Amino acid sequence: MADSPLPRVRLPATAAQPACDLPAIGQGTWYMGEGLAPRRDEVRALQQGLELGLTLIDTAEMYADGGAEEVVGEALAGRRDSAFLVSKVYPWNAGRDNAIAACERSLSRLGTDHLDLYLLHWPGSIPLEETLEAFERLRESGKIRRFGVSNFDVDEMEALAGVPGGGDCAVNQVLYHLGSRGIEHSLRPWQRRHAMPLMAYCPLAQAGGLRRELLTHPEVLDLAAGLGVTPAQLLLAWAIRPVEGRRDVFAIPKAVQREHVTQNAAALAIELDDEALARLDAAFPAPDRKPPLDIV
């Protein structure tokens, strides 16, 4: 464990916004609003996370067809200024005017007048120029502060960078966990060269076949026991670990149980030494060639 300040990741300054430092672990909301847990528990979990410093909250119009945004809106009632709020637009809603209408619907469900970050959920058929035009109009009207993308591979990031205004992209949100390290070959290095953080969804390998039984893997269990942490906390600490002295990954796990929220927040204080990282690298090596981008 470390006594140093809790790790933060920097969103670089844009032409319209100053640089912004946020905790390296935030809160995801995928599957919230679907009745899988009592709504009051979902709301309280998000509020508890805010109280513990997990101020970045990620959601999307896709999640429960807007139901997750409604849960987030309820959680943020009277405390909107405590959160850095992220939502995402469907690719087919990302046209010149449709993106503005989609954003306004999200804002209504969230009970707020602005998003801190608005993401294109995955690449689609609508030209990026159109989407960026809509994002700029939303920014000029104060409805969003920054824009970003999700599920973009390196070739798509290069295409985005070639579009006027594409250089202001704040983040790329992708699947990333110890058992799915494909982005380390090309995408993460590209983003590091462009000082663009990654946002890691499914950092606990929640996604079906990609789980690879990480939470019960002998090396994960042994390392976690030695550190006095849970396997989930170990995976979060690994996801946000500094690389060459620099942190550039936000992890956004979802949690509903109070104990899990507390554990996620405590993972911010876990530092993995070189020996622990080497053992995890040996058990789950990074790819030596570029694989297709993992998407859920």
Coordinates of N, CA, C and O in Angstrom, one line a residue, residues 35-112:
G35 N -33.2 -3.6 -13.7 CA -33.9 -4.4 -12.8 C -33.1 -5.6 -12.2 O -33.7 -6.4 -11.5
L36 N -31.8 -5.6 -12.5 CA -31.0 -6.7 -12.0 C -30.7 -6.5 -10.5 O -30.3 -7.5 -9.8
A37 N -30.8 -5.3 -10.1 CA -30.6 -5.0 -8.7 C -31.6 -3.9 -8.3 O -32.1 -3.2 -9.2
P38 N -32.0 -3.8 -7.1 CA -33.0 -2.7 -6.7 C -32.4 -1.3 -7.1 O -31.2 -1.1 -6.9
R39 N -33.3 -0.5 -7.7 CA -32.8 0.8 -8.1 C -32.2 1.6 -7.0 O -31.2 2.3 -7.2
R40 N -32.8 1.5 -5.8 CA -32.3 2.3 -4.7 C -30.8 1.9 -4.3 O -30.0 2.7 -3.9
D41 N -30.5 0.6 -4.6 CA -29.2 0.1 -4.3 C -28.2 0.7 -5.4 O -27.1 1.0 -5.0
E42 N -28.6 0.7 -6.6 CA -27.8 1.3 -7.7 C -27.5 2.8 -7.4 O -26.4 3.3 -7.5
V43 N -28.6 3.5 -7.0 CA -28.4 4.9 -6.7 C -27.5 5.1 -5.5 O -26.6 6.0 -5.6
R44 N -27.7 4.4 -4.5 CA -26.9 4.5 -3.3 C -25.4 4.2 -3.6 O -24.5 4.8 -3.1
A45 N -25.2 3.1 -4.4 CA -23.8 2.8 -4.8 C -23.1 3.9 -5.5 O -21.9 4.2 -5.1
L46 N -23.7 4.6 -6.4 CA -23.1 5.7 -7.1 C -22.8 6.8 -6.1 O -21.8 7.5 -6.2
Q47 N -23.7 7.1 -5.2 CA -23.5 8.2 -4.3 C -22.4 7.8 -3.3 O -21.6 8.7 -2.9
Q48 N -22.4 6.5 -2.9 CA -21.3 6.1 -2.0 C -19.9 6.2 -2.7 O -19.0 6.7 -2.1
G49 N -19.9 5.9 -4.0 CA -18.7 6.0 -4.8 C -18.2 7.5 -4.8 O -17.0 7.8 -4.6
L50 N -19.1 8.4 -5.0 CA -18.8 9.8 -5.0 C -18.2 10.2 -3.7 O -17.2 10.9 -3.6
E51 N -18.8 9.7 -2.6 CA -18.3 10.1 -1.3 C -16.9 9.6 -1.0 O -16.1 10.1 -0.2
L52 N -16.6 8.5 -1.7 CA -15.2 7.8 -1.5 C -14.2 8.3 -2.6 O -13.1 7.8 -2.6
G53 N -14.6 9.3 -3.4 CA -13.7 9.9 -4.3 C -13.8 9.4 -5.7 O -12.9 9.8 -6.6
L54 N -14.7 8.5 -6.0 CA -14.8 7.9 -7.4 C -15.7 8.9 -8.2 O -16.9 8.6 -8.4
T55 N -15.2 10.0 -8.6 CA -16.0 11.1 -9.1 C -16.4 11.0 -10.5 O -17.3 11.7 -11.0
L56 N -15.6 10.1 -11.3 CA -16.0 9.9 -12.7 C -17.1 8.9 -12.8 O -16.9 7.8 -12.4
I57 N -18.2 9.3 -13.4 CA -19.3 8.3 -13.6 C -19.5 8.2 -15.1 O -19.7 9.2 -15.8
D58 N -19.5 7.0 -15.6 CA -19.7 6.7 -17.1 C -21.0 6.0 -17.3 O -21.4 5.1 -16.6
T59 N -21.8 6.5 -18.3 CA -23.0 5.9 -18.7 C -23.2 6.0 -20.2 O -22.3 6.4 -20.9
A60 N -24.4 5.7 -20.7 CA -24.6 5.8 -22.1 C -26.1 5.7 -22.4 O -26.9 5.1 -21.6
E61 N -26.5 6.3 -23.5 CA -27.9 6.1 -23.9 C -28.3 4.7 -24.2 O -29.4 4.3 -24.1
M62 N -27.3 3.9 -24.6 CA -27.5 2.4 -24.8 C -27.9 1.7 -23.6 O -28.7 0.7 -23.7
Y63 N -27.4 2.0 -22.5 CA -27.5 1.2 -21.3 C -29.0 1.2 -20.8 O -29.5 2.3 -20.4
A64 N -29.6 0.1 -20.8 CA -31.0 -0.1 -20.4 C -31.9 0.9 -21.2 O -32.9 1.4 -20.7
D65 N -31.5 1.2 -22.4 CA -32.3 2.2 -23.3 C -32.5 3.5 -22.5 O -33.6 4.0 -22.6
G66 N -31.5 4.0 -21.9 CA -31.6 5.2 -21.2 C -31.9 5.0 -19.7 O -31.8 6.0 -18.9
G67 N -32.2 3.8 -19.3 CA -32.5 3.6 -17.9 C -31.3 3.8 -16.9 O -31.5 4.3 -15.8
A68 N -30.1 3.5 -17.4 CA -28.9 3.8 -16.6 C -28.7 5.3 -16.4 O -28.3 5.7 -15.3
E69 N -29.0 6.0 -17.4 CA -28.9 7.5 -17.3 C -29.8 8.0 -16.2 O -29.5 8.9 -15.5
E70 N -31.0 7.4 -16.2 CA -32.0 7.9 -15.2 C -31.5 7.5 -13.8 O -31.7 8.3 -12.9
V71 N -30.9 6.4 -13.6 CA -30.4 6.0 -12.3 C -29.3 7.0 -11.9 O -29.3 7.5 -10.8
V72 N -28.4 7.3 -12.9 CA -27.3 8.3 -12.6 C -28.0 9.7 -12.2 O -27.5 10.3 -11.3
G73 N -29.0 10.1 -13.0 CA -29.6 11.3 -12.7 C -30.2 11.4 -11.3 O -30.0 12.4 -10.6
E74 N -30.8 10.3 -10.8 CA -31.3 10.2 -9.5 C -30.2 10.3 -8.5 O -30.3 11.0 -7.4
A75 N -29.1 9.6 -8.7 CA -27.9 9.6 -7.8 C -27.3 11.0 -7.7 O -26.8 11.4 -6.6
L76 N -27.3 11.8 -8.8 CA -26.7 13.1 -8.8 C -27.6 14.2 -8.4 O -27.1 15.4 -8.4
A77 N -28.8 13.9 -8.1 CA -29.8 15.0 -7.7 C -29.2 15.8 -6.5 O -28.9 15.2 -5.5
G78 N -29.0 17.0 -6.7 CA -28.5 17.9 -5.6 C -27.0 17.8 -5.4 O -26.4 18.4 -4.5
R79 N -26.3 17.0 -6.2 CA -24.8 16.8 -6.1 C -24.1 16.7 -7.4 O -23.1 16.1 -7.6
R80 N -24.7 17.3 -8.5 CA -24.2 17.3 -9.8 C -22.7 17.7 -9.9 O -21.9 17.2 -10.6
D81 N -22.4 18.8 -9.1 CA -21.1 19.3 -9.1 C -20.0 18.4 -8.5 O -18.8 18.7 -8.7
S82 N -20.5 17.3 -7.9 CA -19.5 16.4 -7.3 C -19.0 15.4 -8.3 O -18.0 14.6 -8.0
A83 N -19.6 15.4 -9.5 CA -19.2 14.3 -10.5 C -18.7 14.9 -11.8 O -19.0 16.0 -12.2
F84 N -17.8 14.1 -12.4 CA -17.4 14.3 -13.8 C -18.2 13.3 -14.6 O -18.0 12.1 -14.5
L85 N -19.1 13.8 -15.4 CA -20.2 12.9 -15.9 C -19.9 12.6 -17.4 O -19.7 13.6 -18.2
V86 N -19.9 11.4 -17.8 CA -19.6 10.9 -19.1 C -20.8 10.1 -19.6 O -21.4 9.3 -18.9
S87 N -21.3 10.4 -20.9 CA -22.2 9.6 -21.5 C -21.8 9.4 -23.0 O -20.9 10.0 -23.5
K88 N -22.6 8.5 -23.6 CA -22.2 8.1 -25.0 C -23.4 8.1 -25.9 O -24.5 7.8 -25.5
V89 N -23.1 8.4 -27.2 CA -24.2 8.4 -28.2 C -24.0 7.2 -29.1 O -22.9 6.8 -29.5
Y90 N -25.2 6.6 -29.5 CA -25.1 5.5 -30.5 C -24.5 6.1 -31.8 O -24.7 7.2 -32.2
P91 N -23.8 5.2 -32.6 CA -23.3 5.7 -33.9 C -24.4 6.2 -34.8 O -24.1 7.1 -35.6
W92 N -25.5 5.5 -34.8 CA -26.6 5.9 -35.8 C -27.3 7.2 -35.3 O -28.1 7.8 -36.0
N93 N -27.0 7.7 -34.1 CA -27.5 9.0 -33.6 C -26.5 10.1 -33.7 O -26.7 11.1 -33.1
A94 N -25.4 9.8 -34.4 CA -24.2 10.7 -34.3 C -24.2 11.6 -35.6 O -23.1 12.1 -35.9
G95 N -25.3 11.9 -36.2 CA -25.3 12.8 -37.3 C -25.3 14.2 -36.9 O -25.4 14.6 -35.7
R96 N -25.3 15.1 -37.9 CA -25.2 16.5 -37.7 C -26.2 17.1 -36.7 O -25.9 17.8 -35.8
D97 N -27.5 16.7 -36.9 CA -28.5 17.1 -36.0 C -29.0 16.1 -35.0 O -29.4 16.4 -33.9
N98 N -28.9 14.8 -35.4 CA -29.3 13.7 -34.5 C -28.5 13.7 -33.2 O -29.0 13.3 -32.2
A99 N -27.2 13.9 -33.3 CA -26.4 13.9 -32.2 C -26.8 14.9 -31.1 O -26.7 14.7 -29.9
I100 N -27.2 16.1 -31.6 CA -27.7 17.1 -30.7 C -29.0 16.7 -30.0 O -29.1 16.8 -28.8
A101 N -29.9 16.1 -30.8 CA -31.1 15.6 -30.2 C -30.9 14.5 -29.2 O -31.5 14.5 -28.1
A102 N -29.9 13.6 -29.5 CA -29.6 12.5 -28.6 C -29.0 13.0 -27.3 O -29.3 12.5 -26.2
C103 N -28.1 14.0 -27.5 CA -27.5 14.5 -26.3 C -28.6 15.2 -25.4 O -28.5 15.0 -24.2
E104 N -29.5 15.9 -26.0 CA -30.5 16.6 -25.2 C -31.4 15.6 -24.5 O -31.8 15.8 -23.3
R105 N -31.7 14.4 -25.1 CA -32.4 13.4 -24.4 C -31.6 12.8 -23.2 O -32.2 12.6 -22.2
S106 N -30.3 12.6 -23.4 CA -29.5 12.1 -22.3 C -29.5 13.1 -21.2 O -29.6 12.8 -20.0
L107 N -29.3 14.4 -21.5 CA -29.3 15.4 -20.5 C -30.6 15.4 -19.7 O -30.6 15.6 -18.5
S108 N -31.7 15.2 -20.4 CA -33.0 15.2 -19.7 C -33.1 14.0 -18.8 O -33.5 14.2 -17.6
R109 N -32.7 12.9 -19.2 CA -32.7 11.7 -18.3 C -31.7 11.9 -17.1 O -32.0 11.4 -16.0
L110 N -30.6 12.5 -17.4 CA -29.6 12.7 -16.3 C -30.0 13.9 -15.4 O -29.3 14.0 -14.3
G111 N -30.9 14.7 -15.8 CA -31.3 15.8 -14.9 C -30.2 16.9 -14.8 O -30.1 17.5 -13.7
T112 N -29.5 17.1 -15.9 CA -28.4 18.1 -15.9 C -28.4 18.9 -17.1 O -29.1 18.5 -18.1

